[in-house]
mmCIF file of C-alpha atoms and ligand atoms in Angstrom:
data_model
loop_
_atom_site.group_PDB
_atom_site.id
_atom_site.type_symbol
_atom_site.label_atom_id
_atom_site.label_comp_id
_atom_site.label_asym_id
_atom_site.label_seq_id
_atom_site.Cartn_x
_atom_site.Cartn_y
_atom_site.Cartn_z
ATOM 1 C CA MET A 298 43.665 90.624 93.889
ATOM 2 C CA ARG A 299 46.417 92.614 95.561
ATOM 3 C CA LEU A 300 47.871 89.355 96.812
ATOM 4 C CA LEU A 301 47.881 87.994 93.300
ATOM 5 C CA PHE A 302 49.830 91.013 92.005
ATOM 6 C CA ALA A 303 52.309 90.678 94.859
ATOM 7 C CA ALA A 304 52.795 86.994 94.058
ATOM 8 C CA LEU A 305 53.253 87.804 90.369
ATOM 9 C CA ALA A 306 55.759 90.544 91.129
ATOM 10 C CA LEU A 307 57.706 88.157 93.335
ATOM 11 C CA LEU A 308 57.709 85.558 90.627
ATOM 12 C CA MET A 309 59.071 88.076 88.160
ATOM 13 C CA VAL A 310 62.073 88.986 90.282
ATOM 14 C CA SER A 311 62.732 85.571 91.767
ATOM 15 C CA PRO A 312 65.693 83.684 90.311
ATOM 16 C CA VAL A 313 63.462 80.697 89.623
ATOM 17 C CA ALA A 314 61.274 82.850 87.403
ATOM 18 C CA SER A 315 64.212 84.298 85.482
ATOM 19 C CA THR A 316 65.879 80.944 84.825
ATOM 20 C CA ALA A 317 62.521 79.663 83.648
ATOM 21 C CA GLN A 318 62.614 82.215 80.820
ATOM 22 C CA PRO A 319 63.518 80.458 77.591
ATOM 23 C CA ALA A 320 67.024 81.470 76.507
ATOM 24 C CA PRO A 321 66.926 83.634 73.388
ATOM 25 C CA GLU A 322 67.546 81.411 70.373
ATOM 26 C CA ARG A 323 71.022 81.771 69.020
ATOM 27 C CA PRO A 324 71.118 82.824 65.377
ATOM 28 C CA ILE A 325 71.637 80.434 62.492
ATOM 29 C CA ALA A 326 72.528 81.576 58.992
ATOM 30 C CA LEU A 327 73.325 80.159 55.575
ATOM 31 C CA ALA A 328 74.555 81.725 52.347
ATOM 32 C CA LEU A 329 75.390 80.124 49.011
ATOM 33 C CA HIS A 330 76.634 81.084 45.565
ATOM 34 C CA GLY A 331 76.399 79.475 42.167
ATOM 35 C CA GLY A 332 79.112 81.553 40.549
ATOM 36 C CA ALA A 333 79.702 85.136 39.432
ATOM 37 C CA GLY A 334 80.410 86.666 36.041
ATOM 38 C CA THR A 335 78.845 88.352 33.051
ATOM 39 C CA ILE A 336 75.359 87.267 33.963
ATOM 40 C CA LEU A 337 73.154 89.765 32.186
ATOM 41 C CA ARG A 338 69.385 89.888 32.241
ATOM 42 C CA GLN A 339 69.270 90.069 28.438
ATOM 43 C CA ASN A 340 71.283 86.817 28.139
ATOM 44 C CA LEU A 341 69.122 84.801 30.476
ATOM 45 C CA THR A 342 65.786 83.524 29.151
ATOM 46 C CA PRO A 343 62.890 83.709 31.627
ATOM 47 C CA GLU A 344 62.786 79.900 31.662
ATOM 48 C CA ARG A 345 66.465 79.613 32.472
ATOM 49 C CA GLU A 346 66.262 82.318 35.129
ATOM 50 C CA ALA A 347 63.328 80.520 36.751
ATOM 51 C CA ALA A 348 65.212 77.209 36.681
ATOM 52 C CA VAL A 349 68.339 78.753 38.218
ATOM 53 C CA ARG A 350 66.308 80.472 40.930
ATOM 54 C CA ALA A 351 64.516 77.218 41.718
ATOM 55 C CA ALA A 352 67.871 75.439 42.064
ATOM 56 C CA LEU A 353 69.182 78.180 44.375
ATOM 57 C CA GLU A 354 66.009 77.964 46.508
ATOM 58 C CA GLN A 355 66.244 74.176 46.671
ATOM 59 C CA ALA A 356 69.874 74.277 47.806
ATOM 60 C CA LEU A 357 69.137 77.008 50.349
ATOM 61 C CA ASP A 358 66.226 75.053 51.801
ATOM 62 C CA ALA A 359 68.265 71.854 51.981
ATOM 63 C CA GLY A 360 71.067 73.506 53.939
ATOM 64 C CA TYR A 361 68.831 75.618 56.143
ATOM 65 C CA ALA A 362 66.742 72.591 57.125
ATOM 66 C CA VAL A 363 69.910 71.052 58.570
ATOM 67 C CA LEU A 364 70.538 74.155 60.702
ATOM 68 C CA LEU A 365 66.889 74.390 61.793
ATOM 69 C CA ARG A 366 66.954 70.894 63.220
ATOM 70 C CA GLY A 367 70.109 71.718 65.173
ATOM 71 C CA GLY A 368 72.586 70.242 62.687
ATOM 72 C CA THR A 369 76.149 71.479 62.313
ATOM 73 C CA ALA A 370 77.345 74.223 59.998
ATOM 74 C CA LEU A 371 79.522 71.609 58.272
ATOM 75 C CA ASP A 372 76.541 69.373 57.561
ATOM 76 C CA ALA A 373 74.567 72.371 56.268
ATOM 77 C CA VAL A 374 77.405 73.402 53.943
ATOM 78 C CA GLU A 375 77.769 69.881 52.581
ATOM 79 C CA ALA A 376 74.001 69.437 52.101
ATOM 80 C CA THR A 377 73.759 72.756 50.239
ATOM 81 C CA ILE A 378 76.689 72.058 47.945
ATOM 82 C CA ARG A 379 75.590 68.528 47.126
ATOM 83 C CA VAL A 380 72.325 69.905 45.715
ATOM 84 C CA LEU A 381 74.263 72.431 43.609
ATOM 85 C CA GLU A 382 76.755 69.796 42.404
ATOM 86 C CA GLU A 383 73.874 67.748 41.014
ATOM 87 C CA SER A 384 72.289 70.761 39.256
ATOM 88 C CA PRO A 385 73.235 71.232 35.579
ATOM 89 C CA HIS A 386 73.013 75.008 35.942
ATOM 90 C CA PHE A 387 76.314 75.442 37.728
ATOM 91 C CA ASN A 388 79.970 74.706 37.099
ATOM 92 C CA ALA A 389 80.408 71.932 39.664
ATOM 93 C CA GLY A 390 79.700 68.220 39.453
ATOM 94 C CA VAL A 391 77.132 67.780 36.664
ATOM 95 C CA GLY A 392 77.574 70.712 34.270
ATOM 96 C CA ALA A 393 81.231 71.341 35.114
ATOM 97 C CA VAL A 394 83.315 73.226 32.561
ATOM 98 C CA LEU A 395 85.952 71.308 30.610
ATOM 99 C CA THR A 396 89.716 71.281 30.390
ATOM 100 C CA ASP A 397 91.351 71.975 27.038
ATOM 101 C CA ALA A 398 91.569 68.195 26.725
ATOM 102 C CA GLY A 399 87.772 67.974 26.917
ATOM 103 C CA THR A 400 87.586 66.371 30.358
ATOM 104 C CA ALA A 401 85.955 67.448 33.620
ATOM 105 C CA GLU A 402 88.480 67.923 36.439
ATOM 106 C CA LEU A 403 86.837 68.937 39.678
ATOM 107 C CA ASP A 404 88.145 70.765 42.753
ATOM 108 C CA ALA A 405 86.523 71.148 46.186
ATOM 109 C CA ALA A 406 87.320 72.184 49.736
ATOM 110 C CA VAL A 407 85.638 72.400 53.100
ATOM 111 C CA MET A 408 86.707 74.056 56.354
ATOM 112 C CA ASP A 409 85.455 73.791 59.921
ATOM 113 C CA GLY A 410 85.562 77.164 61.687
ATOM 114 C CA ARG A 411 85.496 75.566 65.128
ATOM 115 C CA THR A 412 88.754 73.636 64.786
ATOM 116 C CA ARG A 413 90.116 75.154 61.566
ATOM 117 C CA ALA A 414 90.368 71.615 60.246
ATOM 118 C CA ALA A 415 90.197 71.567 56.459
ATOM 119 C CA GLY A 416 89.956 69.105 53.594
ATOM 120 C CA ALA A 417 90.511 69.694 49.883
ATOM 121 C CA VAL A 418 90.699 67.739 46.637
ATOM 122 C CA SER A 419 91.789 68.673 43.134
ATOM 123 C CA GLY A 420 91.798 67.079 39.696
ATOM 124 C CA ILE A 421 88.879 64.766 40.508
ATOM 125 C CA THR A 422 87.458 62.916 37.500
ATOM 126 C CA THR A 423 85.272 60.064 38.826
ATOM 127 C CA VAL A 424 83.943 60.972 42.271
ATOM 128 C CA ARG A 425 80.311 61.977 42.106
ATOM 129 C CA SER A 426 80.467 64.460 44.991
ATOM 130 C CA PRO A 427 83.822 66.240 45.300
ATOM 131 C CA ILE A 428 82.634 68.134 48.387
ATOM 132 C CA GLN A 429 81.874 64.840 50.121
ATOM 133 C CA LEU A 430 85.376 63.641 49.269
ATOM 134 C CA ALA A 431 86.931 66.882 50.580
ATOM 135 C CA ARG A 432 85.123 66.343 53.863
ATOM 136 C CA ARG A 433 86.384 62.762 54.067
ATOM 137 C CA VAL A 434 89.937 64.028 53.559
ATOM 138 C CA MET A 435 89.376 66.407 56.466
ATOM 139 C CA GLU A 436 87.752 63.903 58.788
ATOM 140 C CA ARG A 437 89.263 60.561 57.844
ATOM 141 C CA SER A 438 92.799 61.269 56.687
ATOM 142 C CA PRO A 439 95.739 62.966 58.360
ATOM 143 C CA HIS A 440 96.025 65.340 55.372
ATOM 144 C CA VAL A 441 94.482 68.584 54.189
ATOM 145 C CA MET A 442 94.705 68.102 50.426
ATOM 146 C CA LEU A 443 94.726 65.135 48.056
ATOM 147 C CA VAL A 444 94.972 65.422 44.275
ATOM 148 C CA GLY A 445 94.417 63.280 41.191
ATOM 149 C CA ALA A 446 94.994 59.542 41.384
ATOM 150 C CA GLY A 447 95.690 59.552 45.135
ATOM 151 C CA ALA A 448 92.455 61.385 45.842
ATOM 152 C CA GLU A 449 90.503 58.983 43.614
ATOM 153 C CA GLU A 450 92.050 55.989 45.351
ATOM 154 C CA PHE A 451 91.157 57.444 48.736
ATOM 155 C CA ALA A 452 87.558 57.927 47.505
ATOM 156 C CA GLY A 453 87.515 54.237 46.615
ATOM 157 C CA GLN A 454 88.764 53.263 50.053
ATOM 158 C CA GLN A 455 86.067 55.424 51.593
ATOM 159 C CA GLY A 456 83.387 53.744 49.513
ATOM 160 C CA LEU A 457 82.241 56.986 47.879
ATOM 161 C CA GLU A 458 80.102 56.843 44.760
ATOM 162 C CA ARG A 459 82.097 56.816 41.509
ATOM 163 C CA VAL A 460 80.901 57.735 38.014
ATOM 164 C CA THR A 461 82.440 57.944 34.574
ATOM 165 C CA ASN A 462 83.799 61.346 33.612
ATOM 166 C CA ASP A 463 80.995 61.696 31.031
ATOM 167 C CA PHE A 464 78.503 61.817 33.893
ATOM 168 C CA PHE A 465 79.625 65.419 34.542
ATOM 169 C CA ILE A 466 79.746 66.596 30.919
ATOM 170 C CA LEU A 467 76.802 68.306 29.221
ATOM 171 C CA PRO A 468 76.641 68.791 25.411
ATOM 172 C CA GLU A 469 76.468 72.579 25.849
ATOM 173 C CA ARG A 470 79.796 72.514 27.699
ATOM 174 C CA ARG A 471 81.388 70.651 24.797
ATOM 175 C CA GLU A 472 80.031 73.323 22.468
ATOM 176 C CA GLN A 473 81.400 76.111 24.724
ATOM 177 C CA LEU A 474 84.816 74.469 24.678
ATOM 178 C CA ARG A 475 84.711 74.136 20.900
ATOM 179 C CA ARG A 476 83.897 77.844 20.539
ATOM 180 C CA MET A 477 86.600 78.807 23.004
ATOM 181 C CA GLN A 478 89.216 76.753 21.191
ATOM 182 C CA GLU A 479 88.120 78.385 17.954
ATOM 183 C CA ASN A 480 88.447 81.802 19.609
ATOM 184 C CA ARG A 481 91.915 80.943 20.800
ATOM 185 C CA ARG A 482 92.991 80.003 17.329
ATOM 186 C CA THR A 483 91.778 83.360 16.099
ATOM 187 C CA GLY A 484 93.362 85.420 18.849
ATOM 188 C CA PHE A 485 91.277 85.324 22.001
ATOM 189 C CA ASN A 486 92.349 84.058 25.388
ATOM 190 C CA ALA A 487 90.447 81.800 27.797
ATOM 191 C CA LEU A 488 88.219 84.669 28.843
ATOM 192 C CA GLY A 489 87.337 85.541 25.268
ATOM 193 C CA VAL A 490 89.531 88.644 25.357
ATOM 194 C CA PRO A 491 91.897 89.264 22.411
ATOM 195 C CA ASP A 492 95.311 88.131 23.567
ATOM 196 C CA PRO A 493 98.521 88.377 21.549
ATOM 197 C CA SER A 494 100.176 85.565 23.484
ATOM 198 C CA PHE A 495 98.019 82.994 21.706
ATOM 199 C CA VAL A 496 98.681 84.021 18.108
ATOM 200 C CA SER A 497 100.969 86.040 15.905
ATOM 201 C CA PRO A 498 100.655 89.853 16.212
ATOM 202 C CA GLU A 499 99.071 90.009 12.754
ATOM 203 C CA ARG A 500 96.372 87.523 13.628
ATOM 204 C CA PHE A 501 95.807 89.245 16.948
ATOM 205 C CA ASP A 502 95.311 92.622 15.245
ATOM 206 C CA ALA A 503 92.987 91.013 12.740
ATOM 207 C CA ALA A 504 90.973 89.421 15.557
ATOM 208 C CA LEU A 505 90.737 92.712 17.391
ATOM 209 C CA ALA A 506 89.642 94.573 14.280
ATOM 210 C CA ALA A 507 87.164 91.896 13.292
ATOM 211 C CA SER A 508 85.382 91.701 16.586
ATOM 212 C CA PRO A 509 83.928 94.680 18.392
ATOM 213 C CA ASP A 510 82.426 92.102 20.736
ATOM 214 C CA LEU A 511 85.410 91.287 22.907
ATOM 215 C CA SER A 512 83.721 88.237 24.338
ATOM 216 C CA GLY A 513 83.720 86.523 20.952
ATOM 217 C CA GLY A 514 80.102 85.669 21.689
ATOM 218 C CA MET A 515 80.964 83.958 24.941
ATOM 219 C CA GLU A 516 79.459 84.504 28.313
ATOM 220 C CA HIS A 517 82.158 84.836 30.977
ATOM 221 C CA LYS A 518 80.674 82.988 33.837
ATOM 222 C CA PHE A 519 82.346 81.517 36.847
ATOM 223 C CA GLY A 520 79.755 78.937 37.869
ATOM 224 C CA THR A 521 81.528 77.532 40.903
ATOM 225 C CA VAL A 522 79.269 76.735 43.850
ATOM 226 C CA GLY A 523 79.866 77.399 47.519
ATOM 227 C CA ALA A 524 78.203 77.705 50.893
ATOM 228 C CA VAL A 525 78.918 79.222 54.306
ATOM 229 C CA ALA A 526 76.947 78.589 57.485
ATOM 230 C CA LEU A 527 76.559 79.448 61.161
ATOM 231 C CA ASP A 528 74.955 76.822 63.382
ATOM 232 C CA ARG A 529 73.118 77.068 66.727
ATOM 233 C CA ASP A 530 76.320 76.276 68.610
ATOM 234 C CA GLY A 531 77.996 79.328 67.091
ATOM 235 C CA ASN A 532 80.205 77.314 64.771
ATOM 236 C CA LEU A 533 81.049 78.467 61.251
ATOM 237 C CA ALA A 534 81.900 76.393 58.173
ATOM 238 C CA ALA A 535 82.679 77.059 54.511
ATOM 239 C CA GLY A 536 82.814 74.891 51.404
ATOM 240 C CA THR A 537 83.387 75.351 47.660
ATOM 241 C CA SER A 538 83.102 72.963 44.697
ATOM 242 C CA THR A 539 83.969 73.650 41.062
ATOM 243 C CA GLY A 540 84.924 72.451 37.617
ATOM 244 C CA GLY A 541 87.402 75.345 37.477
ATOM 245 C CA MET A 542 87.713 77.530 34.373
ATOM 246 C CA MET A 543 86.532 76.580 30.874
ATOM 247 C CA GLY A 544 89.425 75.530 28.653
ATOM 248 C CA LYS A 545 91.880 75.356 31.555
ATOM 249 C CA LYS A 546 95.023 73.354 31.014
ATOM 250 C CA PHE A 547 94.521 69.876 32.403
ATOM 251 C CA GLY A 548 96.212 69.714 35.791
ATOM 252 C CA ARG A 549 95.393 73.343 36.570
ATOM 253 C CA VAL A 550 94.336 74.001 40.165
ATOM 254 C CA GLY A 551 92.087 76.968 40.954
ATOM 255 C CA ASP A 552 91.381 78.888 44.131
ATOM 256 C CA ALA A 553 88.404 76.816 45.326
ATOM 257 C CA PRO A 554 90.464 74.004 46.913
ATOM 258 C CA ILE A 555 93.218 76.318 48.161
ATOM 259 C CA ILE A 556 92.502 76.936 51.832
ATOM 260 C CA GLY A 557 92.607 80.677 52.431
ATOM 261 C CA ALA A 558 92.140 81.581 48.757
ATOM 262 C CA GLY A 559 88.675 80.348 47.725
ATOM 263 C CA THR A 560 87.595 78.752 50.994
ATOM 264 C CA TYR A 561 88.189 79.669 54.651
ATOM 265 C CA ALA A 562 86.405 79.460 58.015
ATOM 266 C CA ASP A 563 87.377 80.520 61.519
ATOM 267 C CA ASN A 564 84.893 80.943 64.359
ATOM 268 C CA ALA A 565 86.848 83.997 65.521
ATOM 269 C CA THR A 566 86.061 85.960 62.371
ATOM 270 C CA CYS A 567 84.027 84.556 59.488
ATOM 271 C CA ALA A 568 83.441 81.838 56.899
ATOM 272 C CA VAL A 569 84.063 82.672 53.227
ATOM 273 C CA SER A 570 83.547 80.938 49.877
ATOM 274 C CA ALA A 571 84.654 82.600 46.637
ATOM 275 C CA THR A 572 83.916 82.464 42.926
ATOM 276 C CA GLY A 573 85.806 84.166 40.139
ATOM 277 C CA HIS A 574 89.005 84.051 38.145
ATOM 278 C CA GLY A 575 90.908 81.706 40.440
ATOM 279 C CA GLU A 576 94.434 82.765 39.544
ATOM 280 C CA TYR A 577 93.718 86.226 41.003
ATOM 281 C CA PHE A 578 91.917 84.810 44.035
ATOM 282 C CA ILE A 579 94.938 82.650 44.824
ATOM 283 C CA ARG A 580 97.367 85.546 44.502
ATOM 284 C CA ALA A 581 95.155 87.849 46.592
ATOM 285 C CA VAL A 582 94.536 85.048 49.159
ATOM 286 C CA VAL A 583 91.007 86.389 49.183
ATOM 287 C CA ALA A 584 89.158 84.380 51.825
ATOM 288 C CA HIS A 585 91.921 84.548 54.417
ATOM 289 C CA ASP A 586 92.508 88.217 53.692
ATOM 290 C CA ILE A 587 88.884 88.982 54.558
ATOM 291 C CA ALA A 588 89.221 87.086 57.851
ATOM 292 C CA SER A 589 92.518 88.845 58.628
ATOM 293 C CA ILE A 590 91.099 92.293 57.977
ATOM 294 C CA ILE A 591 88.353 91.582 60.508
ATOM 295 C CA ARG A 592 90.833 90.118 62.976
ATOM 296 C CA TYR A 593 93.446 92.829 62.815
ATOM 297 C CA THR A 594 91.426 95.960 62.086
ATOM 298 C CA GLY A 595 88.069 95.270 63.687
ATOM 299 C CA LEU A 596 86.254 96.227 60.488
ATOM 300 C CA SER A 597 82.865 94.563 60.026
ATOM 301 C CA LEU A 598 82.325 91.534 57.805
ATOM 302 C CA THR A 599 80.689 93.664 55.126
ATOM 303 C CA GLN A 600 83.477 96.243 55.158
ATOM 304 C CA ALA A 601 86.223 93.641 55.066
ATOM 305 C CA ALA A 602 84.690 91.605 52.224
ATOM 306 C CA SER A 603 83.979 94.725 50.239
ATOM 307 C CA ALA A 604 87.550 96.018 50.728
ATOM 308 C CA VAL A 605 88.893 92.851 49.109
ATOM 309 C CA VAL A 606 86.305 92.270 46.373
ATOM 310 C CA HIS A 607 86.009 95.920 45.316
ATOM 311 C CA GLY A 608 89.524 96.931 46.347
ATOM 312 C CA SER A 609 92.523 94.656 46.074
ATOM 313 C CA LEU A 610 90.902 92.242 43.613
ATOM 314 C CA VAL A 611 89.829 95.010 41.248
ATOM 315 C CA GLU A 612 93.296 96.581 41.428
ATOM 316 C CA MET A 613 94.787 93.253 40.341
ATOM 317 C CA GLY A 614 92.170 92.731 37.627
ATOM 318 C CA GLY A 615 90.392 89.777 39.245
ATOM 319 C CA GLY A 616 86.678 89.405 38.522
ATOM 320 C CA GLY A 617 84.367 87.564 40.901
ATOM 321 C CA GLY A 618 82.760 87.676 44.318
ATOM 322 C CA VAL A 619 82.388 86.011 47.693
ATOM 323 C CA ILE A 620 79.759 84.982 50.178
ATOM 324 C CA ALA A 621 80.566 85.320 53.872
ATOM 325 C CA VAL A 622 78.944 84.958 57.278
ATOM 326 C CA ASP A 623 80.145 86.021 60.727
ATOM 327 C CA PRO A 624 79.489 84.548 64.209
ATOM 328 C CA GLN A 625 76.524 86.912 64.702
ATOM 329 C CA GLY A 626 74.815 85.568 61.587
ATOM 330 C CA ARG A 627 75.461 88.635 59.463
ATOM 331 C CA VAL A 628 75.799 87.778 55.785
ATOM 332 C CA THR A 629 77.500 89.678 52.972
ATOM 333 C CA MET A 630 77.679 88.721 49.270
ATOM 334 C CA PRO A 631 79.751 91.315 47.342
ATOM 335 C CA PHE A 632 80.837 90.825 43.711
ATOM 336 C CA ASN A 633 82.590 93.002 41.133
ATOM 337 C CA THR A 634 81.034 91.344 38.066
ATOM 338 C CA PRO A 635 77.617 92.163 36.559
ATOM 339 C CA GLY A 636 75.974 89.283 38.390
ATOM 340 C CA MET A 637 76.409 86.500 40.916
ATOM 341 C CA TYR A 638 74.012 83.623 41.543
ATOM 342 C CA ARG A 639 73.419 83.836 45.274
ATOM 343 C CA ALA A 640 70.995 83.112 48.095
ATOM 344 C CA ALA A 641 70.981 83.466 51.867
ATOM 345 C CA ILE A 642 69.000 83.424 55.073
ATOM 346 C CA ASP A 643 70.792 85.599 57.611
ATOM 347 C CA GLY A 644 70.729 85.421 61.411
ATOM 348 C CA ALA A 645 67.688 87.696 61.562
ATOM 349 C CA GLY A 646 65.780 85.388 59.217
ATOM 350 C CA ASN A 647 65.964 87.618 56.115
ATOM 351 C CA ARG A 648 65.799 85.530 52.939
ATOM 352 C CA THR A 649 67.490 86.616 49.687
ATOM 353 C CA VAL A 650 67.619 84.867 46.324
ATOM 354 C CA ALA A 651 69.253 87.000 43.636
ATOM 355 C CA ILE A 652 71.181 86.926 40.371
ATOM 356 C CA PHE A 653 71.784 90.433 39.075
ATOM 357 C CA ARG A 654 73.267 93.514 40.651
ATOM 358 C CA ASP A 655 69.889 95.118 41.440
HETATM 359 N N1 LIG B 61 87.103 80.180 41.019
HETATM 360 C C1 LIG B 61 86.968 79.104 40.070
HETATM 361 C C2 LIG B 61 88.342 78.716 39.561
HETATM 362 O O1 LIG B 61 89.107 79.588 39.229
HETATM 363 C C3 LIG B 61 86.110 79.431 38.917
HETATM 364 C C4 LIG B 61 84.720 79.851 39.285
HETATM 365 O O2 LIG B 61 84.529 80.593 40.263
HETATM 366 O O3 LIG B 61 83.769 79.458 38.566
HETATM 367 O O4 LIG B 61 88.600 77.551 39.449
#
């Protein structure tokens, strides 16, 4: 017996025994969003809430499965976003919002935190998966960003699936656009807020007086989709895909495809994907600012993301939120709007699927 203990003790201190210990698994993590905005419990029917949650779960599972089987963060981000692009509940791919000309113009970007390679597309009208096209730009072209006709031609050369623009457009989006254009005629801006720049001062005053409901009956929702991931090799990636803002001028480019604004990834700091009023996110260079705060101040991911979303963005008047993950698998998902569709599994395995603030 004593001999046995001695042998066991030896085994425990011998180098052979210690190298035989399985290495602790490195963390993997995934977070996604389906847009932020005035998402209020009272405006969401139980059926719709259940459908949105199911879509978030499905996208989360699709991306996480890639990480679980040892796939790359990039593959996980693309797999997650492709599920969300096909879901009618979000403003990307099918269900995208419309330009003031009544068309769907899609933007997307992806970034590899390992190499800081990036690919982005804007003004896409016939490519079924804009995030897939953004990745092709990154991996199979010498460029970072392609727009409009050139991007569509490149998609053709790459053999990506094409659809008619109607494929993306749902009847309820046409109705939203119609209401927004009506609001604009009577004095409201693209966000449903009374705005004198659209009409004469008299009509603006009349609109203001006539409507205590500043939204003009519209829900302000930024339904962009995005994902960030950490894979087993410690690599980060981020991606974002969107139809932009309802009633935008055709040709408008939002923050989603602007590297550093709506999308950014760097293994040294974090991966970020944003949703919100893109003009503010571009001017605040949101995603890169979060990474820079971490890099230059040593603040944590949560502190840095919160400083931007609840600090500089609010000061500028920009509504929205971000999802972010760091190399340790920590996830943060701050937003300054009433709600944000979001889901995550962090490096410790904690699973979250949420819509509202609470
Ligand atoms: N950030 C997007 C844009 O401005 C909108 C959104 O988040 O839904 O294009």
